PDB file of C-alpha atoms in Angstrom:
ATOM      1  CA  UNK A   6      -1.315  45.860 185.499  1.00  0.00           C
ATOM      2  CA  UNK A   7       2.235  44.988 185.564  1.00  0.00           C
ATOM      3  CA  UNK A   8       2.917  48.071 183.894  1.00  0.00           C
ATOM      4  CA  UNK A   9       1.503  50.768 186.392  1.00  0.00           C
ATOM      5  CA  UNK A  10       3.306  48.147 188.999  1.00  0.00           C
ATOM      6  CA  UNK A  11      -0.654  46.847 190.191  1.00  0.00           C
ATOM      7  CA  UNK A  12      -1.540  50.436 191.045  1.00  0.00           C
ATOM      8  CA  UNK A  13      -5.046  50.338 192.971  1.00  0.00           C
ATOM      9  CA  UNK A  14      -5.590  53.781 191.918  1.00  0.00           C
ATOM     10  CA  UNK A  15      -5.573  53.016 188.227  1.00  0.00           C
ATOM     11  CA  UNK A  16      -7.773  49.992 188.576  1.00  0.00           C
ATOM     12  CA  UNK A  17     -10.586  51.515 190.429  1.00  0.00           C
ATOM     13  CA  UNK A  18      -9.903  53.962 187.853  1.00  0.00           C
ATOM     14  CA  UNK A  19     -10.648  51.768 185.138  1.00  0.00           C
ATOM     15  CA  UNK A  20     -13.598  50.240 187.274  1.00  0.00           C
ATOM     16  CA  UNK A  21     -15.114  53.217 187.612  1.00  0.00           C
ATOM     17  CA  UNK A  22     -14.821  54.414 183.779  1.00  0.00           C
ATOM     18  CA  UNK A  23     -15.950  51.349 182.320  1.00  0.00           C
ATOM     19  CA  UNK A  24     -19.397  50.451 185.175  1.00  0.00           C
ATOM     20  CA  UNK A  25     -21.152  53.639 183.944  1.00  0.00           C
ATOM     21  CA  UNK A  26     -20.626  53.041 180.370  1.00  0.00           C
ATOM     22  CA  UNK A  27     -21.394  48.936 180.863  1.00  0.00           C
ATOM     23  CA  UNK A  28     -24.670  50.447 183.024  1.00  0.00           C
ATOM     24  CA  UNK A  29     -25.866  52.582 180.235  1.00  0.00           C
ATOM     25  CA  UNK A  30     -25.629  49.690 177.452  1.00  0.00           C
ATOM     26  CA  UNK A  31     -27.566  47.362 179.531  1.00  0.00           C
ATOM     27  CA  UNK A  32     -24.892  44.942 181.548  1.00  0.00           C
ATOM     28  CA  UNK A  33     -26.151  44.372 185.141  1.00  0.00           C
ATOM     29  CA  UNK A  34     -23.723  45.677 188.129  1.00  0.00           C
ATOM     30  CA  UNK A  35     -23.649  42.085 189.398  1.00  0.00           C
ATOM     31  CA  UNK A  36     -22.950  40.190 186.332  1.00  0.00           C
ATOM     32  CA  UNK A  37     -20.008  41.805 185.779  1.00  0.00           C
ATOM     33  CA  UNK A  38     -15.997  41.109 186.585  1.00  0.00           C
ATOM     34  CA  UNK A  39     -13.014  42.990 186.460  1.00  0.00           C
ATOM     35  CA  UNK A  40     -10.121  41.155 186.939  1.00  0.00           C
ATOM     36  CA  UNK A  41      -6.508  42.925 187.154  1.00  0.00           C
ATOM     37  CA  UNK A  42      -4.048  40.562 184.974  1.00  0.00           C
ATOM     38  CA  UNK A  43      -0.331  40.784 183.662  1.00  0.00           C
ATOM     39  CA  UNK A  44       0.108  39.158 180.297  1.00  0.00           C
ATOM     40  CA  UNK A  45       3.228  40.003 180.214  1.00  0.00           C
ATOM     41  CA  UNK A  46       4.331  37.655 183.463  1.00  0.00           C
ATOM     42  CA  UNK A  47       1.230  35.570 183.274  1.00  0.00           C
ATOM     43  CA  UNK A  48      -0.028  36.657 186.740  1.00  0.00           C
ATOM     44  CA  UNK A  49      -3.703  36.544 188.507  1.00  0.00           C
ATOM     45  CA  UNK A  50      -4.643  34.441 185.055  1.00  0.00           C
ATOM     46  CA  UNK A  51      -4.610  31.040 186.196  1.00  0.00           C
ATOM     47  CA  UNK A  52      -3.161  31.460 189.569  1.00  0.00           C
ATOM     48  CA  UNK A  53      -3.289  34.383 192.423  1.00  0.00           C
ATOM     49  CA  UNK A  54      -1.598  37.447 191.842  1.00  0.00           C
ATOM     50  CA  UNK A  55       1.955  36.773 193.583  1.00  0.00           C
ATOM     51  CA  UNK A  56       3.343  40.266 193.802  1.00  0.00           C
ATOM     52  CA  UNK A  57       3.927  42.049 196.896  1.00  0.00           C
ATOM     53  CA  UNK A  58       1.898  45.203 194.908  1.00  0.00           C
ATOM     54  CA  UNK A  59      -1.034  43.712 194.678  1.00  0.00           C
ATOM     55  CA  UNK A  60      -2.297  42.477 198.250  1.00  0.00           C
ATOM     56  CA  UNK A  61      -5.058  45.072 198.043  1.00  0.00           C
ATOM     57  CA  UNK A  62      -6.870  42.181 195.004  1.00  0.00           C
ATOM     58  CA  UNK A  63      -8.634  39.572 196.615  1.00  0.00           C
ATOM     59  CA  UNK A  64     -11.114  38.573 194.095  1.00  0.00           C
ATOM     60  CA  UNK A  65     -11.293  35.548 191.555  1.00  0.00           C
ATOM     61  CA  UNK A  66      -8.180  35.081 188.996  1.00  0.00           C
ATOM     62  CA  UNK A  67      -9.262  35.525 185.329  1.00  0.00           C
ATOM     63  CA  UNK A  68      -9.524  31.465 184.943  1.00  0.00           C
ATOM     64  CA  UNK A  69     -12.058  31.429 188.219  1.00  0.00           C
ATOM     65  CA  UNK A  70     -14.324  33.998 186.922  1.00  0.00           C
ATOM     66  CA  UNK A  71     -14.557  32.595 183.553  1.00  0.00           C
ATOM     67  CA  UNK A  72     -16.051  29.648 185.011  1.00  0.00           C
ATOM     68  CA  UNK A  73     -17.925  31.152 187.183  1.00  0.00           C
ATOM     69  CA  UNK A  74     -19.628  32.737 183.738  1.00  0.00           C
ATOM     70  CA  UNK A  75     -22.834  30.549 182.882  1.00  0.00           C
ATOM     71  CA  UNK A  76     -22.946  29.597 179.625  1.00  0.00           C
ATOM     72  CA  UNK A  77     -25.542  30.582 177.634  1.00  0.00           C
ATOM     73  CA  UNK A  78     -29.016  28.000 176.190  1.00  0.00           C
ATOM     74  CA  UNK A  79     -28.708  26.811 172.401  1.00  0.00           C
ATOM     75  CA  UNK A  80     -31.845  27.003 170.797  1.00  0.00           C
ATOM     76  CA  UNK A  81     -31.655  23.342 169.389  1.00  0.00           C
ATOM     77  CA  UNK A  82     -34.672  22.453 169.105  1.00  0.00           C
ATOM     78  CA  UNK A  83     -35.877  25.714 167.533  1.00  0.00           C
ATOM     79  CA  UNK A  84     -37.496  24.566 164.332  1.00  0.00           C
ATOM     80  CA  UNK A  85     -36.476  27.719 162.865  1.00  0.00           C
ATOM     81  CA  UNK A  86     -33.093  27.377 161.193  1.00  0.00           C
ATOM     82  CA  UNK A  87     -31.048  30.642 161.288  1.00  0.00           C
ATOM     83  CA  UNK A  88     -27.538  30.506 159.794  1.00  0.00           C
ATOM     84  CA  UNK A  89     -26.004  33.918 159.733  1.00  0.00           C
ATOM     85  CA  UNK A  90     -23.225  34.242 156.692  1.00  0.00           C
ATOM     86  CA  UNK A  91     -20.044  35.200 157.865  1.00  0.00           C
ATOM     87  CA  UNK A  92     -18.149  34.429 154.584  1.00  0.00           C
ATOM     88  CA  UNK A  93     -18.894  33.251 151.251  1.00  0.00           C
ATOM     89  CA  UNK A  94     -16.128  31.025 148.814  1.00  0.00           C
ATOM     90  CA  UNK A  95     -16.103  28.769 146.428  1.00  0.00           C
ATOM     91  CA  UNK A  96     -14.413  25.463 146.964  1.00  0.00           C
ATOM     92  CA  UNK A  97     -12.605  23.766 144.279  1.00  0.00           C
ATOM     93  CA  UNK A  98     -11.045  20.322 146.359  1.00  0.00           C
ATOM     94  CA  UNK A  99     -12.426  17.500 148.349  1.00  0.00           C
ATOM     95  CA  UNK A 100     -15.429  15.197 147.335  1.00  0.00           C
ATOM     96  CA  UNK A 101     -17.530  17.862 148.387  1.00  0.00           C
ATOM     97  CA  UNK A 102     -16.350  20.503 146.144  1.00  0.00           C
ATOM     98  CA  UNK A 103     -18.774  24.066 144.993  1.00  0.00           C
ATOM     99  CA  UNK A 104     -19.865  26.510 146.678  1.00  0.00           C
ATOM    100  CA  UNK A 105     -19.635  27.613 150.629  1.00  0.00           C
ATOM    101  CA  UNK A 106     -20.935  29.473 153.275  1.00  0.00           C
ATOM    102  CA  UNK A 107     -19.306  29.634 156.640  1.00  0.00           C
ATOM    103  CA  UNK A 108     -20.995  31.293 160.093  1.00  0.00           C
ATOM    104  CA  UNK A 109     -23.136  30.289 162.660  1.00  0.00           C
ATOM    105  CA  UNK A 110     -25.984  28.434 163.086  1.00  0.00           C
ATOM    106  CA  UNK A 111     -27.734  31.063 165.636  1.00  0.00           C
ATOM    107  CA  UNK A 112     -30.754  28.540 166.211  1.00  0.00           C
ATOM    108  CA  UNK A 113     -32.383  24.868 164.890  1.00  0.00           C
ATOM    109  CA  UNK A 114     -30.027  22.757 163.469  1.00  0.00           C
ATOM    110  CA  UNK A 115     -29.132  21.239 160.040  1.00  0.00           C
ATOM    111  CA  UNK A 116     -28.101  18.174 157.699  1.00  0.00           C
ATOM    112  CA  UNK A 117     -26.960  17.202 154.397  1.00  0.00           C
ATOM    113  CA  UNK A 118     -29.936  17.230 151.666  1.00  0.00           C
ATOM    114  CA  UNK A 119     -31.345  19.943 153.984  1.00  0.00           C
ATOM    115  CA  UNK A 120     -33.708  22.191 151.561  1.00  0.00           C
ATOM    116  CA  UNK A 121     -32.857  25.791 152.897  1.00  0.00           C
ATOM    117  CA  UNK A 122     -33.393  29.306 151.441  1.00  0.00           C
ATOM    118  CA  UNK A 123     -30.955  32.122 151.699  1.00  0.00           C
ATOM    119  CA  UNK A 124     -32.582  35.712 152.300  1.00  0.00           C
ATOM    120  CA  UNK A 125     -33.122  38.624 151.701  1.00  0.00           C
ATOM    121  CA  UNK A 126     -32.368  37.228 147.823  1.00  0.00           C
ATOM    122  CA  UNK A 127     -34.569  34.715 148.170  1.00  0.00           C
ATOM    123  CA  UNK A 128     -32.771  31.519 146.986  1.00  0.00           C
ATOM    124  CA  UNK A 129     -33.328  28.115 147.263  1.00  0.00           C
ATOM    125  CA  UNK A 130     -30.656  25.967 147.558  1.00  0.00           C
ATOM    126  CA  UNK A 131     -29.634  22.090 148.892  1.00  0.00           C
ATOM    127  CA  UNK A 132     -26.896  21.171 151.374  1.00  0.00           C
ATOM    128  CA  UNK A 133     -24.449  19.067 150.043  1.00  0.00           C
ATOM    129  CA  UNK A 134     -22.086  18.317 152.840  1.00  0.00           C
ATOM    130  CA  UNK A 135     -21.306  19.909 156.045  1.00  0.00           C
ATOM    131  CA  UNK A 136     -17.331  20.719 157.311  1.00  0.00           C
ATOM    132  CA  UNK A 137     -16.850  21.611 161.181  1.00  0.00           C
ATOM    133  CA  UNK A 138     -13.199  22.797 160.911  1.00  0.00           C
ATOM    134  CA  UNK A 139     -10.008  21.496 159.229  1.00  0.00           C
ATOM    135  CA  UNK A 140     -11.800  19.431 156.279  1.00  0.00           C
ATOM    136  CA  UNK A 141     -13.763  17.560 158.679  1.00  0.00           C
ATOM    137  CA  UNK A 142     -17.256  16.535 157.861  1.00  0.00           C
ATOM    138  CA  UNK A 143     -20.044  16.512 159.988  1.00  0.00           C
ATOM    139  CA  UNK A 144     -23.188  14.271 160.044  1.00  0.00           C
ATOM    140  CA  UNK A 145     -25.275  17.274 161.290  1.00  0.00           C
ATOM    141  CA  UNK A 146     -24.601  21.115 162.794  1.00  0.00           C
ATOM    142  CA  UNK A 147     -26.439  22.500 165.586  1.00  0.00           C
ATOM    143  CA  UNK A 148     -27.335  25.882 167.362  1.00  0.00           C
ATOM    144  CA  UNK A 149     -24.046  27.432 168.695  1.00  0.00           C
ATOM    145  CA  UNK A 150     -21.761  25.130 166.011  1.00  0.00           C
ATOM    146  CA  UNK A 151     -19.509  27.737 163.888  1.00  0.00           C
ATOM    147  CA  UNK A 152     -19.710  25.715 160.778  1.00  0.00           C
ATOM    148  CA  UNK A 153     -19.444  25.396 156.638  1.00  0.00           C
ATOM    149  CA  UNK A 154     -22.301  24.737 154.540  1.00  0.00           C
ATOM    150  CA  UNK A 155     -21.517  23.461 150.658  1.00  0.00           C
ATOM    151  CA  UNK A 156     -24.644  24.310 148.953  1.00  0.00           C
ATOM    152  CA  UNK A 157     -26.148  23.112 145.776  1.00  0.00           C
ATOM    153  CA  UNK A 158     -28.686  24.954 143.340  1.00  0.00           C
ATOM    154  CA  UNK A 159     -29.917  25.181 140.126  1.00  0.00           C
ATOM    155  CA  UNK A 160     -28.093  28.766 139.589  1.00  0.00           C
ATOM    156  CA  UNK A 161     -25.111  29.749 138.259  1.00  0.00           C
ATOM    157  CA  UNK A 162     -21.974  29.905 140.130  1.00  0.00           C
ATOM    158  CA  UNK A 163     -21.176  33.044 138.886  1.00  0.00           C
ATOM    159  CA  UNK A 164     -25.343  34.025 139.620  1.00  0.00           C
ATOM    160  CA  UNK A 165     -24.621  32.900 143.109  1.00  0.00           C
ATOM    161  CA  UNK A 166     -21.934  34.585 144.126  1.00  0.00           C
ATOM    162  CA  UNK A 167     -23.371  37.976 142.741  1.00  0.00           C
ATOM    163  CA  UNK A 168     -26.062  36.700 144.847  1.00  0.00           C
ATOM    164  CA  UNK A 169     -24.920  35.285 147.965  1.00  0.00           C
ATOM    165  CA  UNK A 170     -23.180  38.043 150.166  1.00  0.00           C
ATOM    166  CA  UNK A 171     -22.234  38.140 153.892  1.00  0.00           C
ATOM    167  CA  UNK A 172     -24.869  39.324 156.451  1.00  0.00           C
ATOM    168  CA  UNK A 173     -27.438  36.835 154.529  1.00  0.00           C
ATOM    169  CA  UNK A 174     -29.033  34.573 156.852  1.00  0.00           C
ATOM    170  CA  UNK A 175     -29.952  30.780 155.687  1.00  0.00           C
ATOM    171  CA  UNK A 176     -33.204  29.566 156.294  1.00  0.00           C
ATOM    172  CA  UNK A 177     -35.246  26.830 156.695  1.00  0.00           C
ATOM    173  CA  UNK A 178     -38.193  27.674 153.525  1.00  0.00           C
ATOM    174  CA  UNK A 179     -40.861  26.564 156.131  1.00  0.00           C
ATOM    175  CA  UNK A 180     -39.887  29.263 158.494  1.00  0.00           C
ATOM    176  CA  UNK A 181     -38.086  32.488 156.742  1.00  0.00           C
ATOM    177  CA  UNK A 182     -36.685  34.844 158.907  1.00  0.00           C
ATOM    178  CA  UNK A 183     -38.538  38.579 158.310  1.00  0.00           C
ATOM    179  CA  UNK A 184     -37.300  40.453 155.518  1.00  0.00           C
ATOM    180  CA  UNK A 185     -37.900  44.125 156.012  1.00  0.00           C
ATOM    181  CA  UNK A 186     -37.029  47.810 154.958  1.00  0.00           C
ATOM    182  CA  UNK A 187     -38.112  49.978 158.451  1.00  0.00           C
ATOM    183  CA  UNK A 188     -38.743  49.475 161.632  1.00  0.00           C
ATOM    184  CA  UNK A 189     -39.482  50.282 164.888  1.00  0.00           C
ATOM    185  CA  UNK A 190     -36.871  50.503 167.905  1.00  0.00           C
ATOM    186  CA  UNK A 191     -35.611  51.074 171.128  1.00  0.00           C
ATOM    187  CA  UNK A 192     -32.538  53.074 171.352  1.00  0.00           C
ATOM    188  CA  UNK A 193     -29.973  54.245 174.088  1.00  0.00           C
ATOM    189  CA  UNK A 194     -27.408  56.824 172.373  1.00  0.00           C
ATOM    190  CA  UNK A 195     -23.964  57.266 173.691  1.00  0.00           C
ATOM    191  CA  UNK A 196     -22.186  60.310 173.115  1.00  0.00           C
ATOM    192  CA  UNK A 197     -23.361  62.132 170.627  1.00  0.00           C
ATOM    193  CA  UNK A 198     -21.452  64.823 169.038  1.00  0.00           C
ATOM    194  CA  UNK A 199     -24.489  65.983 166.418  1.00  0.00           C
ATOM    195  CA  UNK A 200     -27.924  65.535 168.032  1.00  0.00           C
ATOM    196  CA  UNK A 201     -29.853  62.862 166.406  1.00  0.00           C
ATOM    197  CA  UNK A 202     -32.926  64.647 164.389  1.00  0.00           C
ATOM    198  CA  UNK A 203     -35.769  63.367 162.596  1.00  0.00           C
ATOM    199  CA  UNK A 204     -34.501  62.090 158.851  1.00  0.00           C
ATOM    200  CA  UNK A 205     -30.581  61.468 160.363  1.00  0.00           C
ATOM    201  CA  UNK A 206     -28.438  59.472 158.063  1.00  0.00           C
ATOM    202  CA  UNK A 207     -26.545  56.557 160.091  1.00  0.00           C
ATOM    203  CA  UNK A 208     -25.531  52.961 159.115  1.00  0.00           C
ATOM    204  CA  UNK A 209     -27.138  50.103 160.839  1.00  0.00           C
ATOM    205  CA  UNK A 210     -24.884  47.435 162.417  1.00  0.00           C
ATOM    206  CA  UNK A 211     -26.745  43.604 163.171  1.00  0.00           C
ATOM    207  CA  UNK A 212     -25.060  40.092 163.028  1.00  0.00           C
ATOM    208  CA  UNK A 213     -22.932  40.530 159.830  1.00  0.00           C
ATOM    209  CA  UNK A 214     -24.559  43.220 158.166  1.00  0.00           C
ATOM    210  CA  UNK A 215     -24.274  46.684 157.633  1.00  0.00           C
ATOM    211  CA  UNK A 216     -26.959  48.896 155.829  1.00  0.00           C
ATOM    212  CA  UNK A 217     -27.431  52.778 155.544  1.00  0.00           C
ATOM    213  CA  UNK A 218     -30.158  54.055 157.128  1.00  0.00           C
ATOM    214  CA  UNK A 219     -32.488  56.789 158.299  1.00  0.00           C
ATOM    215  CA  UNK A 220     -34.063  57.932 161.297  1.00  0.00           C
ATOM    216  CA  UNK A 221     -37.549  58.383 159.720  1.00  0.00           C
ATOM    217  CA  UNK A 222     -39.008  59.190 162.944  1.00  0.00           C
ATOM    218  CA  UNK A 223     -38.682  60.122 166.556  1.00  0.00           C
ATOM    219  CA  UNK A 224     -41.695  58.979 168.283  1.00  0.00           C
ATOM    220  CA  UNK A 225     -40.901  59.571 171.979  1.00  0.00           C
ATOM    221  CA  UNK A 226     -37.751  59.209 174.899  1.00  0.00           C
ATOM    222  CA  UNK A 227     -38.393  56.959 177.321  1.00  0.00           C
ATOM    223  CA  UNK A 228     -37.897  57.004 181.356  1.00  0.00           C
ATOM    224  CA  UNK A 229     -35.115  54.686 182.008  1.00  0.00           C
ATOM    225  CA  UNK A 230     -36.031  53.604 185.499  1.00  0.00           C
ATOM    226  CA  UNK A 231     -39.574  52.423 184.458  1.00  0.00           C
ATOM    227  CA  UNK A 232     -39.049  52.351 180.356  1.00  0.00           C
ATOM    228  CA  UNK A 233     -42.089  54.837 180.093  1.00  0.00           C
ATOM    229  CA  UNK A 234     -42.608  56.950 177.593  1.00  0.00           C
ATOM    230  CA  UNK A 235     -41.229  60.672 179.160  1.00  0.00           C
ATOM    231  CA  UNK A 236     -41.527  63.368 175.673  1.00  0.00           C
ATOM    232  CA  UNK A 237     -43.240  62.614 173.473  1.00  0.00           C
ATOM    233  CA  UNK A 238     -42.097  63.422 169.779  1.00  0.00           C
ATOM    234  CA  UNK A 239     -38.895  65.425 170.745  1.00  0.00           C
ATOM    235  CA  UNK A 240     -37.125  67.374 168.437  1.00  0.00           C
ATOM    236  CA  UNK A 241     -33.216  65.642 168.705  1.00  0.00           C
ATOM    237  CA  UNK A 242     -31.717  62.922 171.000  1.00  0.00           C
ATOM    238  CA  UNK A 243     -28.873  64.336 172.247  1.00  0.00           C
ATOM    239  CA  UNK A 244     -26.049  62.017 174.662  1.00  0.00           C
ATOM    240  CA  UNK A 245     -27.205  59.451 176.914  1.00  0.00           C
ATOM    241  CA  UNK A 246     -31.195  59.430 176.186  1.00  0.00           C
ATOM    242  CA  UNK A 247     -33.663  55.868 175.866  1.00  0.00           C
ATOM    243  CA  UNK A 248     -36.215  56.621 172.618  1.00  0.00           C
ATOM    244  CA  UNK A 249     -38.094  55.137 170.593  1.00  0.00           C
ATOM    245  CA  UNK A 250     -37.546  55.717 167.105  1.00  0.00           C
ATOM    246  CA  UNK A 251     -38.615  54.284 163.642  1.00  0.00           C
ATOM    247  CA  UNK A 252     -35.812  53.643 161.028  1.00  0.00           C
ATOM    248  CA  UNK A 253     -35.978  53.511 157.453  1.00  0.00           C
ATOM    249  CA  UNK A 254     -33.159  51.044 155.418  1.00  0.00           C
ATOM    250  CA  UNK A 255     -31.998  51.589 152.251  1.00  0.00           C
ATOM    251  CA  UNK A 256     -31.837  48.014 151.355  1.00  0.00           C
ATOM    252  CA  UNK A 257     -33.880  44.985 152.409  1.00  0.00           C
ATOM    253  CA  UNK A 258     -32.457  43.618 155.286  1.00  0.00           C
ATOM    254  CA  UNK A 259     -32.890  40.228 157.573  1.00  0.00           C
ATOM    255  CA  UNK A 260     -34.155  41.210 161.172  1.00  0.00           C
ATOM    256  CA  UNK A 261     -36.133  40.069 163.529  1.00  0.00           C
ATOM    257  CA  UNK A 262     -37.889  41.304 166.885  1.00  0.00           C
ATOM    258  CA  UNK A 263     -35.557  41.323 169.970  1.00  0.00           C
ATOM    259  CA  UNK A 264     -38.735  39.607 171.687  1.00  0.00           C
ATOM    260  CA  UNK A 265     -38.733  36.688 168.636  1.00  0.00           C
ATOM    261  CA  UNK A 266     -34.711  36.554 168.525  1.00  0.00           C
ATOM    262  CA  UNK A 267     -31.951  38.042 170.265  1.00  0.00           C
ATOM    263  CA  UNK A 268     -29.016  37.554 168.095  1.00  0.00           C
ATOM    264  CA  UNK A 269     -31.692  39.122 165.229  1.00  0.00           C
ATOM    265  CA  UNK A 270     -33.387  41.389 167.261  1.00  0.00           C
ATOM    266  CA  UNK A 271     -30.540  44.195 168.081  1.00  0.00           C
ATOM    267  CA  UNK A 272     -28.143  46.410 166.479  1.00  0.00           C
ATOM    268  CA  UNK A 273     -25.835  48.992 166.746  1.00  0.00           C
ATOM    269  CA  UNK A 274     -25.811  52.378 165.308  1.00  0.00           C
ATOM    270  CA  UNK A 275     -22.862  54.907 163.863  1.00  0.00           C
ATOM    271  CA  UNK A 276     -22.302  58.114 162.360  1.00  0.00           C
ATOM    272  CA  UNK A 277     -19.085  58.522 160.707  1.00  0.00           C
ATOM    273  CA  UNK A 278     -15.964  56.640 162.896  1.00  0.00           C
ATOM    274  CA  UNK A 279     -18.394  57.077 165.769  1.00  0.00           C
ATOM    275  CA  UNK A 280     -20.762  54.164 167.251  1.00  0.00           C
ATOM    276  CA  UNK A 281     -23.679  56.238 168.361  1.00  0.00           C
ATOM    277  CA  UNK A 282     -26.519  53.862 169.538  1.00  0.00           C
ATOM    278  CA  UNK A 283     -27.344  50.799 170.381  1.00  0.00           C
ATOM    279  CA  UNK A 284     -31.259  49.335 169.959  1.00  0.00           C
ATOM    280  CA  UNK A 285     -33.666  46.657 169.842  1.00  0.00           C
ATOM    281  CA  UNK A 286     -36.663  45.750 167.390  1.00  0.00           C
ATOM    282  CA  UNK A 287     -39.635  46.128 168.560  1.00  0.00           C
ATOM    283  CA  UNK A 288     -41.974  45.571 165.483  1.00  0.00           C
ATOM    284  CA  UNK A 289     -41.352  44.954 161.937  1.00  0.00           C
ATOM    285  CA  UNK A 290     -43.039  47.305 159.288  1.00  0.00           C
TER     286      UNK A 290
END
């Protein structure tokens, strides 16, 4: 703000830009902050704004309204073990040497001489050791922990890696998560340059993976006030507009429904350079 010398003007500005767009993605009016800062001089981070420009701000410093954020629940006890693959290397020192996943374990938790799987290839592997950061080995790794797993199989290294890619998700084999290839969905589009028509080539965005896609089918939009269905089987989605729409992958991919899993259970969509969409699961198919 330093640089527009804490105009008022530009930060209602900016307020009022980026509320509609936070409305239409699904942020609530009250849950959300905005806090005018200066990097540059450090001001209104950790302690009140000091210049003489900026008497019109009265609200919480940056520092303030981060704690005034609550933090979200890990799903500990989950007895579903989700760990989404953020990176995949092979690792040639320590005791614990072969190879490694890295991400985070969305929900359960895990231990070495864990059995898990890895999907959607379907393989079965052992933990050998955990590492929480800087060579540091862990006894266990829990929902929330960003973490690396070295895993042990019967494959190849060479099979594995062909195998193992990011955007898999690590399992426990009791409780897979759903491997699918459609699926049905809840949509709010953004601005849309092209209308969105039935058989539309996008690329689906969810935790670490991106697939091309279709939309297969465009069943109806939906009211946004009381999430109703409003036309039913329209011919194009054009900007701004709830649907409900099936989607057809090109490859297998590791989902879940948004009522079964957050973190699995949404996903973005773009066309081109463009993010177009954003959606929820509502039933695997």
């Amino acid at each position: 703000m330093d640089a527009t010398t804490w105009s008022q003007a530009r930060y209602d500005s900016i307020v009022q830009s980026l509320a509609k767009y936070l409305k239409t993605v699904g942020f609530k009016k009250g849950k959300v902050h905005f806090v005018p800062i200066s990097g540059f001089q450090g001001q209104n981070i950790n302690s009140n704004v000091s210049d003489p420009a900026a008497t019109w701000y009265n609200g919480p410093t940056l520092i303030e309204a981060l704690d005034g954020v609550t933090a979200p629940s890990r799903d500990v006890a989950s007895p579903h073990l989700r760990l989404s693959i953020a990176n995949v290397f092979k690792k040639t020192t320590g005791n614990a040497g072969g190879l490694c996943v890295a991400g985070r374990v969305v929900c359960g938790s895990v231990q070495p001489g864990d059995a898990v799987v890895v999907q959607p290839c379907a393989l079965s592997c052992t933990v050998k050791g955990i590492d929480s950061g800087g060579d540091t080995t862990a006894p266990w790794a829990v929902a929330g922990d960003i973490v690396t797993l070295t895993l042990s199989t019967a494959a190849s290294d060479a099979d594995l890696l062909e195998r193992l890619v990011v955007g898999s998700v690590l399992c426990a084999p009791e409780a897979s998560i759903p491997v699918v290839l459609a699926f049905e969905a809840q949509i709010v589009t953004f601005d849309v340059d092209i209308p969105i028509t039935k058989g539309f080539s996008v690329v689906v965005h969810t935790h670490q993976r991106s697939e091309p896609a279709v939309m297969a089918k465009l069943h109806c939009t939906v009211n946004k006030r009381t999430n109703e269905p409003a036309e039913l089987k329209p011919r194009c989605l054009g900007s701004n507009v709830s649907a409900r729409v099936r989607v057809k992958l090109a490859q297998p991919l590791c989902v879940d429904t948004f009522a079964s899993s957050k973190h699995f259970g949404r996903f973005l969509v773009r066309y081109g350079n463009a993010t177009i969409a954003a959606g929820i699961i509502l039933t695997l198919l």
